[in-house]
Short mmCIF file of C-alpha atoms and ligand atoms in Angstrom, two decimals:
data_model
loop_
_atom_site.label_atom_id
_atom_site.label_comp_id
_atom_site.label_asym_id
_atom_site.label_seq_id
_atom_site.Cartn_x
_atom_site.Cartn_y
_atom_site.Cartn_z
CA MET Z 251 33.14 5.57 -43.04
CA PRO Z 252 32.68 9.33 -42.97
CA ALA Z 253 29.14 10.68 -42.67
CA LYS Z 254 27.94 11.91 -46.02
CA ILE Z 255 25.01 14.26 -46.56
CA ILE Z 256 22.94 13.64 -49.67
CA GLN Z 257 20.25 16.02 -50.83
CA VAL Z 258 17.31 13.96 -52.10
CA GLY Z 259 14.69 15.18 -54.55
CA ARG Z 260 14.52 18.52 -56.23
CA LYS Z 261 12.27 20.28 -53.81
CA LYS Z 262 14.14 23.18 -52.24
CA ASN Z 263 13.41 22.51 -48.62
CA LYS Z 264 13.50 18.75 -48.79
CA LEU Z 265 15.34 17.48 -45.74
CA PRO Z 266 18.50 15.47 -46.36
CA LEU Z 267 19.29 11.79 -46.14
CA LEU Z 268 22.37 11.27 -43.96
CA GLU Z 269 24.49 8.26 -44.81
CA ASN Z 270 26.62 6.04 -42.59
CA ILE Z 271 25.66 7.57 -39.29
CA LYS Z 272 27.05 5.78 -36.25
CA ILE Z 273 24.61 5.65 -33.34
CA GLU Z 274 26.45 6.61 -30.17
CA ASN Z 275 24.11 6.49 -27.22
CA ILE Z 276 20.57 6.35 -25.88
CA ALA Z 277 19.05 9.54 -24.53
CA ALA Z 278 15.91 10.52 -22.60
CA GLU Z 279 12.67 8.75 -23.61
CA GLY Z 280 14.75 5.92 -25.07
CA LYS Z 281 15.68 7.71 -28.28
CA ALA Z 282 18.92 6.63 -29.92
CA LEU Z 283 21.34 9.45 -30.50
CA ALA Z 284 24.15 10.38 -32.88
CA ARG Z 285 26.12 13.58 -33.40
CA VAL Z 286 26.37 15.09 -36.86
CA ASN Z 287 28.39 18.28 -37.37
CA GLU Z 288 27.92 19.44 -33.76
CA ARG Z 289 24.20 18.73 -33.91
CA VAL Z 290 22.44 16.01 -31.97
CA LEU Z 291 20.38 13.62 -34.07
CA PHE Z 292 17.59 11.52 -32.52
CA VAL Z 293 16.60 8.28 -34.27
CA PRO Z 294 14.06 5.72 -33.06
CA MET Z 295 14.59 1.94 -33.51
CA ALA Z 296 18.38 2.15 -33.45
CA VAL Z 297 20.92 1.14 -30.81
CA PRO Z 298 24.47 2.26 -30.03
CA GLY Z 299 26.89 0.70 -32.49
CA ASP Z 300 24.43 0.58 -35.42
CA ILE Z 301 25.55 2.28 -38.64
CA VAL Z 302 22.53 3.62 -40.48
CA ASP Z 303 21.28 5.90 -43.24
CA VAL Z 304 18.86 8.36 -41.71
CA GLN Z 305 16.17 10.36 -43.45
CA ILE Z 306 15.89 13.64 -41.55
CA SER Z 307 12.31 14.57 -40.68
CA LYS Z 308 12.90 17.62 -38.48
CA LYS Z 309 15.76 20.09 -38.34
CA LYS Z 310 16.24 22.68 -35.62
CA ASN Z 311 19.23 24.78 -34.61
CA SER Z 312 20.38 22.48 -31.87
CA PHE Z 313 19.03 19.08 -32.91
CA MET Z 314 17.56 16.96 -35.70
CA GLU Z 315 15.14 14.04 -35.81
CA GLY Z 316 14.96 11.32 -38.40
CA TYR Z 317 14.17 7.69 -39.12
CA VAL Z 318 16.31 4.82 -40.32
CA LYS Z 319 16.16 4.27 -44.09
CA THR Z 320 18.78 1.55 -44.22
CA TYR Z 321 20.67 -0.39 -41.59
CA LYS Z 322 24.23 -0.58 -42.98
CA GLU Z 323 25.75 -2.42 -40.04
CA LEU Z 324 24.03 -3.78 -36.97
CA SER Z 325 25.49 -3.21 -33.52
CA SER Z 326 27.14 -6.17 -31.82
CA MET Z 327 25.00 -5.28 -28.79
CA ARG Z 328 21.82 -6.41 -30.57
CA ILE Z 329 20.05 -9.65 -29.77
CA LYS Z 330 17.18 -11.38 -31.57
CA PRO Z 331 13.85 -10.03 -30.31
CA LYS Z 332 11.76 -12.66 -28.55
CA CYS Z 333 8.41 -11.72 -30.04
CA LYS Z 334 7.26 -12.18 -33.62
CA HIS Z 335 5.32 -8.90 -33.45
CA PHE Z 336 8.43 -6.86 -32.57
CA GLY Z 337 8.77 -3.78 -34.76
CA THR Z 338 5.06 -3.45 -35.59
CA CYS Z 339 3.54 -3.69 -32.12
CA GLY Z 340 3.80 -0.57 -29.96
CA GLY Z 341 4.96 -2.38 -26.80
CA CYS Z 342 8.38 -3.83 -25.90
CA LYS Z 343 10.45 -1.63 -28.19
CA TRP Z 344 13.73 -2.54 -26.51
CA GLN Z 345 13.66 -6.29 -27.16
CA MET Z 346 16.72 -5.96 -29.38
CA LEU Z 347 18.78 -4.96 -26.34
CA PRO Z 348 19.96 -7.47 -23.73
CA TYR Z 349 18.25 -6.73 -20.40
CA LYS Z 350 21.62 -5.87 -18.82
CA ASN Z 351 22.10 -3.06 -21.36
CA GLN Z 352 18.52 -1.84 -20.97
CA LEU Z 353 19.25 -1.39 -17.26
CA GLU Z 354 22.46 0.52 -17.98
CA PHE Z 355 20.64 2.92 -20.29
CA LYS Z 356 17.87 3.46 -17.75
CA GLN Z 357 20.41 4.17 -15.02
CA GLN Z 358 22.09 6.65 -17.36
CA GLN Z 359 18.78 8.40 -18.10
CA VAL Z 360 18.31 9.07 -14.40
CA ILE Z 361 21.88 10.34 -14.00
CA ASP Z 362 21.56 12.56 -17.11
CA ALA Z 363 18.31 14.11 -15.87
CA LEU Z 364 19.83 14.88 -12.47
CA GLN Z 365 23.01 16.34 -13.99
CA ARG Z 366 21.43 18.31 -16.82
CA ILE Z 367 18.09 19.39 -15.36
CA ALA Z 368 18.35 19.29 -11.56
CA LYS Z 369 21.98 20.51 -11.53
CA VAL Z 370 22.22 19.96 -7.78
CA GLU Z 371 24.94 18.33 -5.74
CA LEU Z 372 24.55 14.59 -6.32
CA PRO Z 373 24.96 11.82 -3.79
CA GLU Z 374 26.14 8.39 -4.93
CA ILE Z 375 23.43 6.99 -7.20
CA CYS Z 376 22.42 3.44 -6.28
CA PRO Z 377 22.50 0.87 -9.09
CA ILE Z 378 19.06 0.33 -10.62
CA ILE Z 379 16.93 -2.49 -9.18
CA GLY Z 380 16.14 -4.73 -12.16
CA SER Z 381 13.07 -6.90 -12.52
CA GLU Z 382 13.57 -10.58 -11.79
CA ASN Z 383 11.21 -11.35 -14.68
CA ASP Z 384 12.14 -9.38 -17.76
CA TYR Z 385 9.10 -10.88 -19.56
CA TYR Z 386 5.69 -12.02 -18.24
CA TYR Z 387 5.76 -9.32 -15.58
CA ARG Z 388 2.48 -7.51 -16.26
CA ASN Z 389 -0.61 -8.24 -14.19
CA LYS Z 390 -2.99 -6.53 -16.60
CA LEU Z 391 -3.41 -6.42 -20.37
CA GLU Z 392 -6.14 -4.87 -22.43
CA TYR Z 393 -6.83 -6.13 -25.95
CA THR Z 394 -9.00 -4.47 -28.59
CA PHE Z 395 -11.13 -6.14 -31.27
CA SER Z 396 -11.28 -4.68 -34.76
CA ASN Z 397 -13.03 -5.68 -37.97
CA LYS Z 398 -10.29 -3.92 -39.95
CA ARG Z 399 -7.03 -5.05 -38.51
CA TRP Z 400 -3.61 -3.71 -39.49
CA PHE Z 401 -1.95 -5.68 -42.27
CA THR Z 402 1.73 -6.39 -41.92
CA GLU Z 403 4.02 -5.79 -44.87
CA GLU Z 404 4.03 -9.49 -45.84
CA GLU Z 405 0.24 -9.58 -45.76
CA MET Z 406 0.05 -6.50 -47.98
CA ASN Z 407 1.91 -8.45 -50.63
CA GLU Z 408 -0.58 -11.31 -50.53
CA PRO Z 409 -3.37 -10.14 -52.82
CA ASP Z 410 -6.40 -11.60 -51.07
CA VAL Z 411 -6.17 -11.85 -47.32
CA GLU Z 412 -9.55 -13.25 -46.32
CA ASN Z 413 -9.85 -12.46 -42.66
CA THR Z 414 -9.83 -8.75 -41.85
CA ALA Z 415 -10.88 -9.19 -38.20
CA GLY Z 416 -8.33 -9.18 -35.40
CA VAL Z 417 -7.76 -8.78 -31.69
CA GLY Z 418 -4.66 -7.26 -30.19
CA PHE Z 419 -2.98 -3.91 -29.53
CA HIS Z 420 -3.14 -0.47 -31.09
CA ILE Z 421 -0.53 0.44 -33.67
CA PRO Z 422 1.38 3.38 -32.10
CA LYS Z 423 -0.40 6.71 -32.56
CA MET Z 424 -3.27 5.19 -34.61
CA PHE Z 425 -6.49 4.96 -32.64
CA ASP Z 426 -8.31 2.91 -35.28
CA LYS Z 427 -5.60 0.41 -36.24
CA ILE Z 428 -5.25 -2.82 -34.30
CA LEU Z 429 -2.45 -5.32 -34.78
CA ASP Z 430 -3.75 -8.90 -34.54
CA ILE Z 431 -1.67 -10.43 -31.76
CA THR Z 432 -1.07 -14.16 -31.65
CA GLU Z 433 1.70 -14.11 -29.03
CA CYS Z 434 2.54 -11.65 -26.28
CA HIS Z 435 5.22 -12.18 -23.66
CA LEU Z 436 4.19 -9.49 -21.22
CA GLN Z 437 1.68 -11.42 -19.13
CA ALA Z 438 1.84 -15.04 -17.98
CA GLU Z 439 -0.53 -17.59 -19.47
CA PRO Z 440 -3.41 -18.05 -20.01
CA THR Z 441 -3.41 -14.55 -21.53
CA ASN Z 442 -2.50 -15.78 -25.03
CA ALA Z 443 -4.66 -18.87 -24.74
CA ILE Z 444 -7.77 -16.84 -23.82
CA ARG Z 445 -7.27 -14.19 -26.51
CA ASN Z 446 -6.53 -16.73 -29.24
CA TRP Z 447 -9.43 -18.95 -28.17
CA LEU Z 448 -11.75 -15.93 -28.34
CA ARG Z 449 -10.64 -15.07 -31.88
CA THR Z 450 -11.31 -18.62 -33.06
CA TYR Z 451 -14.65 -18.83 -31.22
CA ALA Z 452 -15.75 -15.50 -32.69
CA LEU Z 453 -14.79 -16.42 -36.24
CA ASN Z 454 -16.42 -19.87 -35.98
CA ASN Z 455 -19.63 -18.33 -34.63
CA LYS Z 456 -19.57 -15.39 -37.02
CA LEU Z 457 -19.57 -12.81 -34.23
CA SER Z 458 -18.82 -9.29 -35.41
CA PHE Z 459 -15.64 -7.46 -34.38
CA TYR Z 460 -15.91 -3.76 -33.49
CA ASN Z 461 -15.50 -0.99 -36.03
CA VAL Z 462 -14.26 2.05 -34.16
CA ARG Z 463 -15.00 4.52 -36.97
CA MET Z 464 -18.61 3.43 -37.51
CA HIS Z 465 -19.11 2.51 -33.82
CA GLU Z 466 -20.67 -0.81 -34.55
CA GLY Z 467 -19.89 -4.44 -33.88
CA PHE Z 468 -20.27 -6.89 -31.00
CA LEU Z 469 -16.83 -7.76 -29.61
CA ARG Z 470 -15.06 -4.64 -28.38
CA ASN Z 471 -12.37 -5.15 -25.68
CA LEU Z 472 -10.90 -7.83 -23.46
CA ILE Z 473 -9.16 -7.12 -20.16
CA ILE Z 474 -7.17 -9.83 -18.37
CA ARG Z 475 -5.82 -9.27 -14.84
CA ASN Z 476 -3.96 -11.71 -12.64
CA THR Z 477 -2.29 -11.71 -9.24
CA SER Z 478 0.66 -13.46 -7.64
CA THR Z 479 -1.83 -15.45 -5.55
CA GLY Z 480 -3.06 -17.19 -8.72
CA GLU Z 481 -6.33 -15.32 -9.14
CA LEU Z 482 -7.49 -14.40 -12.62
CA MET Z 483 -10.05 -11.81 -13.72
CA VAL Z 484 -11.44 -11.59 -17.24
CA ILE Z 485 -13.62 -8.68 -18.33
CA MET Z 486 -15.30 -8.93 -21.74
CA ILE Z 487 -16.51 -5.67 -23.20
CA PHE Z 488 -19.30 -5.84 -25.78
CA GLY Z 489 -20.43 -3.08 -28.12
CA LYS Z 490 -24.02 -4.41 -28.20
CA ASN Z 491 -26.30 -6.03 -25.65
CA GLU Z 492 -26.93 -9.37 -27.39
CA HIS Z 493 -28.07 -11.47 -24.45
CA ASP Z 494 -27.86 -14.97 -25.93
CA GLN Z 495 -24.57 -14.43 -27.69
CA ILE Z 496 -23.05 -13.01 -24.52
CA GLN Z 497 -24.24 -15.88 -22.35
CA ASN Z 498 -23.07 -18.51 -24.84
CA LEU Z 499 -19.66 -16.96 -25.22
CA LEU Z 500 -19.08 -16.56 -21.48
CA HIS Z 501 -20.30 -20.12 -20.74
CA GLN Z 502 -17.89 -21.49 -23.29
CA MET Z 503 -15.06 -19.36 -21.93
CA GLN Z 504 -15.74 -20.56 -18.40
CA ALA Z 505 -15.78 -24.18 -19.55
CA ASN Z 506 -12.50 -23.78 -21.45
CA PHE Z 507 -10.71 -21.77 -18.76
CA PRO Z 508 -11.72 -23.07 -15.33
CA GLN Z 509 -8.79 -21.11 -13.82
CA ILE Z 510 -10.74 -17.83 -14.22
CA THR Z 511 -11.77 -16.77 -10.71
CA SER Z 512 -13.72 -13.68 -11.73
CA LEU Z 513 -15.61 -13.51 -15.04
CA LEU Z 514 -17.23 -10.13 -15.68
CA TYR Z 515 -18.61 -8.20 -18.63
CA VAL Z 516 -19.56 -4.70 -19.69
CA ILE Z 517 -21.83 -3.31 -22.39
CA ASN Z 518 -20.11 -0.26 -23.85
CA GLN Z 519 -22.11 1.73 -26.38
CA LYS Z 520 -20.15 4.95 -25.86
CA LYS Z 521 -17.66 6.43 -28.27
CA ASN Z 522 -14.62 5.86 -26.03
CA ASP Z 523 -13.23 2.61 -24.63
CA THR Z 524 -13.01 3.43 -20.93
CA ILE Z 525 -15.21 1.34 -18.64
CA ASN Z 526 -14.74 3.57 -15.59
CA ASP Z 527 -18.14 5.22 -16.02
CA LEU Z 528 -19.98 1.97 -16.88
CA GLU Z 529 -21.60 -0.78 -14.85
CA VAL Z 530 -19.56 -3.97 -14.62
CA LEU Z 531 -21.84 -7.02 -14.78
CA HIS Z 532 -21.16 -10.29 -13.02
CA PHE Z 533 -21.14 -13.60 -14.86
CA ALA Z 534 -19.22 -16.02 -12.61
CA GLY Z 535 -16.83 -16.15 -9.65
CA LYS Z 536 -15.92 -13.24 -7.40
CA ASN Z 537 -16.23 -9.57 -8.39
CA HIS Z 538 -12.58 -8.88 -7.53
CA ILE Z 539 -9.16 -10.52 -7.28
CA MET Z 540 -6.80 -10.47 -4.31
CA GLU Z 541 -3.14 -9.45 -4.33
CA LYS Z 542 -0.76 -9.99 -1.44
CA MET Z 543 2.23 -7.90 -0.40
CA GLU Z 544 4.04 -8.96 2.80
CA GLU Z 545 1.26 -9.36 5.34
CA LEU Z 546 -1.11 -7.04 3.45
CA ASN Z 547 -4.00 -8.11 1.26
CA TYR Z 548 -5.16 -5.83 -1.51
CA LYS Z 549 -8.59 -6.21 -3.06
CA ILE Z 550 -8.57 -5.28 -6.76
CA GLY Z 551 -11.89 -4.61 -8.46
CA PRO Z 552 -12.39 -4.42 -12.25
CA LYS Z 553 -11.90 -0.63 -12.22
CA SER Z 554 -9.20 -0.43 -9.55
CA PHE Z 555 -5.75 0.86 -10.39
CA TYR Z 556 -2.89 -1.38 -9.34
CA GLN Z 557 0.77 -1.04 -10.39
CA THR Z 558 1.12 -3.32 -13.41
CA ASN Z 559 4.33 -5.08 -12.31
CA SER Z 560 3.45 -6.41 -8.85
CA ALA Z 561 6.88 -7.79 -7.98
CA GLN Z 562 8.59 -4.50 -8.84
CA ALA Z 563 5.86 -2.47 -7.11
CA TYR Z 564 6.96 -4.29 -3.98
CA GLN Z 565 10.59 -3.29 -4.63
CA LEU Z 566 9.55 0.31 -5.29
CA TYR Z 567 7.45 0.59 -2.14
CA SER Z 568 10.20 -1.07 -0.10
CA VAL Z 569 12.66 1.59 -1.26
CA ALA Z 570 10.17 4.36 -0.42
CA ARG Z 571 9.61 2.86 3.04
CA GLU Z 572 13.34 2.45 3.65
CA PHE Z 573 14.01 6.09 2.59
CA ALA Z 574 11.23 7.30 4.90
CA ALA Z 575 12.93 5.40 7.78
CA LEU Z 576 9.84 5.58 9.97
CA THR Z 577 9.97 4.88 13.70
CA GLY Z 578 6.25 4.73 14.47
CA LYS Z 579 5.98 8.31 15.68
CA GLU Z 580 5.64 10.12 12.36
CA ILE Z 581 2.72 11.76 10.62
CA VAL Z 582 3.12 10.72 6.97
CA TYR Z 583 1.37 12.15 3.90
CA ASP Z 584 1.04 9.97 0.80
CA LEU Z 585 0.24 12.38 -2.02
CA TYR Z 586 -1.06 11.05 -5.36
CA SER Z 587 -1.90 7.92 -3.42
CA GLY Z 588 -3.95 6.03 -6.05
CA THR Z 589 -5.62 3.14 -4.26
CA GLY Z 590 -3.50 3.81 -1.18
CA THR Z 591 -1.02 1.00 -1.74
CA ILE Z 592 1.96 3.00 -0.43
CA ALA Z 593 -0.01 4.54 2.46
CA ASN Z 594 -1.19 1.13 3.60
CA PHE Z 595 2.26 -0.37 3.05
CA VAL Z 596 3.95 2.08 5.45
CA ALA Z 597 1.06 2.45 7.93
CA HIS Z 598 2.30 -0.07 10.49
CA LYS Z 599 5.51 1.96 10.87
CA ALA Z 600 3.83 5.37 11.24
CA LYS Z 601 1.66 7.13 13.78
CA LYS Z 602 -0.77 8.19 11.09
CA VAL Z 603 -0.88 8.25 7.29
CA ILE Z 604 -2.96 10.67 5.21
CA GLY Z 605 -3.50 9.76 1.55
CA VAL Z 606 -4.60 12.30 -1.07
CA GLU Z 607 -5.80 11.32 -4.55
CA PHE Z 608 -8.19 12.95 -7.01
CA ILE Z 609 -10.08 9.89 -8.27
CA PRO Z 610 -12.89 9.24 -5.75
CA GLU Z 611 -13.19 5.53 -6.66
CA ALA Z 612 -9.49 5.03 -5.93
CA ILE Z 613 -10.04 6.61 -2.52
CA GLU Z 614 -12.91 4.17 -1.90
CA ASP Z 615 -10.57 1.27 -2.76
CA ALA Z 616 -7.90 2.72 -0.47
CA LYS Z 617 -10.35 2.91 2.45
CA GLU Z 618 -11.61 -0.60 1.80
CA ASN Z 619 -8.07 -1.98 1.74
CA ALA Z 620 -7.20 -0.17 4.98
CA LEU Z 621 -10.29 -1.71 6.60
CA LEU Z 622 -9.54 -5.16 5.20
CA ASN Z 623 -6.06 -4.99 6.71
CA GLU Z 624 -7.32 -3.52 9.99
CA LEU Z 625 -5.21 -0.40 9.63
CA GLY Z 626 -6.80 2.09 11.97
CA ASN Z 627 -4.29 4.88 11.38
CA THR Z 628 -4.89 5.80 7.73
CA ILE Z 629 -7.14 8.54 6.35
CA PHE Z 630 -7.87 9.01 2.65
CA ILE Z 631 -9.08 12.22 1.11
CA ALA Z 632 -10.30 12.77 -2.45
CA GLY Z 633 -9.16 15.97 -4.11
CA ASP Z 634 -6.57 17.70 -6.24
CA THR Z 635 -3.31 17.88 -4.28
CA LYS Z 636 -2.79 21.53 -5.15
CA ASP Z 637 -6.24 22.47 -3.78
CA VAL Z 638 -6.28 20.14 -0.79
CA LEU Z 639 -2.96 21.19 0.72
CA ASN Z 640 -3.56 24.36 2.72
CA GLN Z 641 -3.17 25.60 6.27
CA ASP Z 642 -6.58 24.25 7.34
CA PHE Z 643 -5.72 20.83 6.02
CA PHE Z 644 -2.43 20.73 7.94
CA ASP Z 645 -4.15 22.05 11.09
CA THR Z 646 -6.82 19.35 10.87
CA ASN Z 647 -4.59 16.40 9.97
CA GLY Z 648 -1.36 17.35 11.67
CA ASN Z 649 1.85 18.73 10.27
CA PRO Z 650 3.70 16.10 8.24
CA ASP Z 651 7.05 14.68 9.36
CA VAL Z 652 7.45 12.80 6.09
CA ILE Z 653 5.77 13.38 2.72
CA ILE Z 654 5.76 10.63 0.12
CA LEU Z 655 4.92 11.75 -3.41
CA ASP Z 656 4.10 9.67 -6.50
CA PRO Z 657 2.78 12.15 -9.09
CA PRO Z 658 1.95 11.39 -12.75
CA ARG Z 659 4.47 12.11 -15.54
CA ALA Z 660 3.95 15.89 -15.43
CA GLY Z 661 5.45 16.03 -11.93
CA LEU Z 662 4.48 18.58 -9.29
CA HIS Z 663 2.39 21.72 -9.74
CA THR Z 664 4.29 24.80 -8.53
CA ASP Z 665 1.56 25.39 -5.90
CA VAL Z 666 2.33 21.95 -4.50
CA ILE Z 667 6.05 22.78 -4.37
CA LYS Z 668 5.22 25.95 -2.42
CA MET Z 669 3.06 24.02 0.04
CA LEU Z 670 5.78 21.40 0.54
CA ILE Z 671 8.25 24.14 1.45
CA TRP Z 672 5.70 25.79 3.69
CA ALA Z 673 4.75 22.53 5.49
CA ALA Z 674 8.47 21.83 5.92
CA PRO Z 675 8.46 18.06 6.59
CA GLN Z 676 11.80 16.62 7.71
CA LYS Z 677 11.84 14.26 4.73
CA ILE Z 678 10.35 14.11 1.27
CA VAL Z 679 10.37 10.77 -0.55
CA TYR Z 680 9.66 11.44 -4.21
CA VAL Z 681 8.69 8.46 -6.39
CA SER Z 682 8.58 9.32 -10.08
CA CYS Z 683 7.90 7.70 -13.44
CA ASN Z 684 9.56 10.62 -15.25
CA PRO Z 685 13.15 11.47 -14.26
CA ALA Z 686 13.02 14.77 -16.21
CA THR Z 687 10.11 16.35 -14.30
CA GLN Z 688 11.41 14.88 -11.07
CA ALA Z 689 14.79 16.53 -11.69
CA ARG Z 690 13.05 19.84 -12.40
CA ASP Z 691 11.15 19.59 -9.08
CA ILE Z 692 14.32 18.65 -7.16
CA ALA Z 693 15.89 21.87 -8.47
CA LEU Z 694 12.87 23.90 -7.32
CA LEU Z 695 13.09 22.37 -3.85
CA ASN Z 696 16.88 22.58 -3.63
CA GLU Z 697 17.11 25.73 -1.56
CA ASN Z 698 15.17 24.03 1.24
CA TYR Z 699 15.79 20.33 0.57
CA LYS Z 700 19.02 18.47 -0.02
CA LEU Z 701 19.13 15.44 -2.29
CA ILE Z 702 20.34 12.57 -0.11
CA LYS Z 703 19.55 9.31 -1.90
CA VAL Z 704 18.68 8.18 -5.42
CA GLN Z 705 17.39 4.72 -6.32
CA PRO Z 706 16.20 3.90 -9.86
CA VAL Z 707 13.83 0.92 -10.19
CA ASP Z 708 12.84 -0.87 -13.39
CA MET Z 709 9.13 -1.54 -13.52
CA PHE Z 710 8.88 -2.03 -17.30
CA PRO Z 711 11.53 -4.28 -18.88
CA GLN Z 712 11.70 -4.20 -22.71
CA THR Z 713 10.60 -0.54 -22.69
CA HIS Z 714 12.58 2.65 -22.10
CA HIS Z 715 10.50 3.65 -19.06
CA VAL Z 716 12.25 4.05 -15.73
CA GLU Z 717 11.01 4.77 -12.23
CA ASN Z 718 13.14 6.68 -9.74
CA VAL Z 719 12.89 7.20 -5.98
CA VAL Z 720 14.76 10.00 -4.23
CA LEU Z 721 15.10 11.05 -0.63
CA LEU Z 722 15.22 14.78 0.12
CA GLU Z 723 16.03 16.08 3.57
CA LYS Z 724 15.25 19.49 5.01
CA ARG Z 725 18.27 21.76 5.15
CA GLU Z 726 19.06 23.18 8.58
CA ASN Z 727 18.88 26.96 8.20
N1 SAH F 56 1.06 5.67 -5.58
C1 SAH F 56 0.04 4.97 -6.30
C2 SAH F 56 -0.47 5.65 -7.58
C3 SAH F 56 0.47 6.53 -8.32
S1 SAH F 56 -0.10 6.98 -9.91
C4 SAH F 56 0.47 3.56 -6.59
O1 SAH F 56 1.64 3.23 -6.49
O2 SAH F 56 -0.38 2.73 -6.93
C5 SAH F 56 -0.45 8.69 -9.67
C6 SAH F 56 -1.80 8.96 -9.08
O3 SAH F 56 -1.97 10.37 -8.98
C7 SAH F 56 -2.98 8.47 -9.93
O4 SAH F 56 -3.79 7.64 -9.13
C8 SAH F 56 -3.72 9.77 -10.33
O5 SAH F 56 -5.12 9.58 -10.36
C9 SAH F 56 -3.33 10.70 -9.23
N2 SAH F 56 -3.35 12.14 -9.55
C10 SAH F 56 -2.97 12.73 -10.70
N3 SAH F 56 -3.03 14.07 -10.60
C11 SAH F 56 -3.48 14.34 -9.35
C12 SAH F 56 -3.72 15.56 -8.64
N4 SAH F 56 -3.54 16.72 -9.24
N5 SAH F 56 -4.13 15.48 -7.37
C13 SAH F 56 -4.31 14.25 -6.78
N6 SAH F 56 -4.08 13.09 -7.39
C14 SAH F 56 -3.67 13.12 -8.67
#
């Protein structure tokens, strides 16, 4: 069928509806892509092989964006999504793709970024390391309570839905709209059992659900964290300090879920949801959970950051360690170290490891974990990487032989790039959650560093996100 352009409405600048568009590929950020009259068209919620009518919402010289109005033909690649909330919930947007295809598209995103943005000589790119569990892989989920939950289309057609309270996830890009979740396949049980039990308990006991616009209501958030060692932390966040109601609820939860090893709670009367600046109160069990990686033990407190897919974090760190190829003699820097998981993971193969991270609490966790594991050769310093790295710092801590980097999505600040070139380590191992900024930084380093190895890793099945590790080696001048 040829693509046909129909002008809808009378308004002069109304953007067109394009009919019978065949989706060809998946591009960066997981957007499906088609080509219409030499222009690229990006469409969410479509997969290669779909034939769709697309309402254009943005039109530029080189590209267009739109959304699917009608699915005319569905791609043979599609499978039935596992979750009943697929399509409305913001998570797991790739459930309609078999995991094998998700991995292919992720691999391709990394290759595209390196070819189009880095534009450097490419080594052979290793096949992506997939996650053994493509569901139930998360070790942390955060649910939000709302007294005005999002109604699905079917519910909108029922005239009098009685219960307007819900607990679940945010509707994408809407801070005040919560989708009531009755099943989620991202975290192993008892995540669903606890959340669903709480909803029933709250409704039976007439407890109020939070209203984020008015800032009132009792039940606010629920955080569930688990580890591969079988430990389970539950943090209940209340919008009001109602002593008896809190005690009753937590007692009942403890009785119903004896597998909880750490039961904590927080009173949050602030406007925002973060608990990082609030006191975490103890109800029962330990105040932390323990994770294990090889011979290392990691202590995870209620506010500690830990990679959300533990099994794949192990794969990722193993790749970083293999690329660093340490012999025991090297001074290693772990920049953007978080709670020092990579630093501590490579410490037994290095002379000394220096971790830098700008959240002071994460640095405290990193130090505690180094102590717990009797690692005497790690140092952790709190500060912004671009301010910390200077001549004094290198003089004090020793010039690095290897630098491992794991920056946030924005990638490296140009000052950091300059300091890397100036410090001139033999190797740079760059771990990234954004292949586009990583590719940009590889280009900036290219005069001094050659791209030697590339290994994509999938930390987040059912989403378009991809992690990539590269090894850069100093060029001999
Ligand atoms: N490598 C760690 C954490 C990586 S996440 C792990 O695997 O667990 C990136 C980390 O960089 C976060 O902890 C964030 O707080 C930190 N960060 C972000 N910008 C920073 C900056 N400018 N200087 C130092 N640390 C920064």
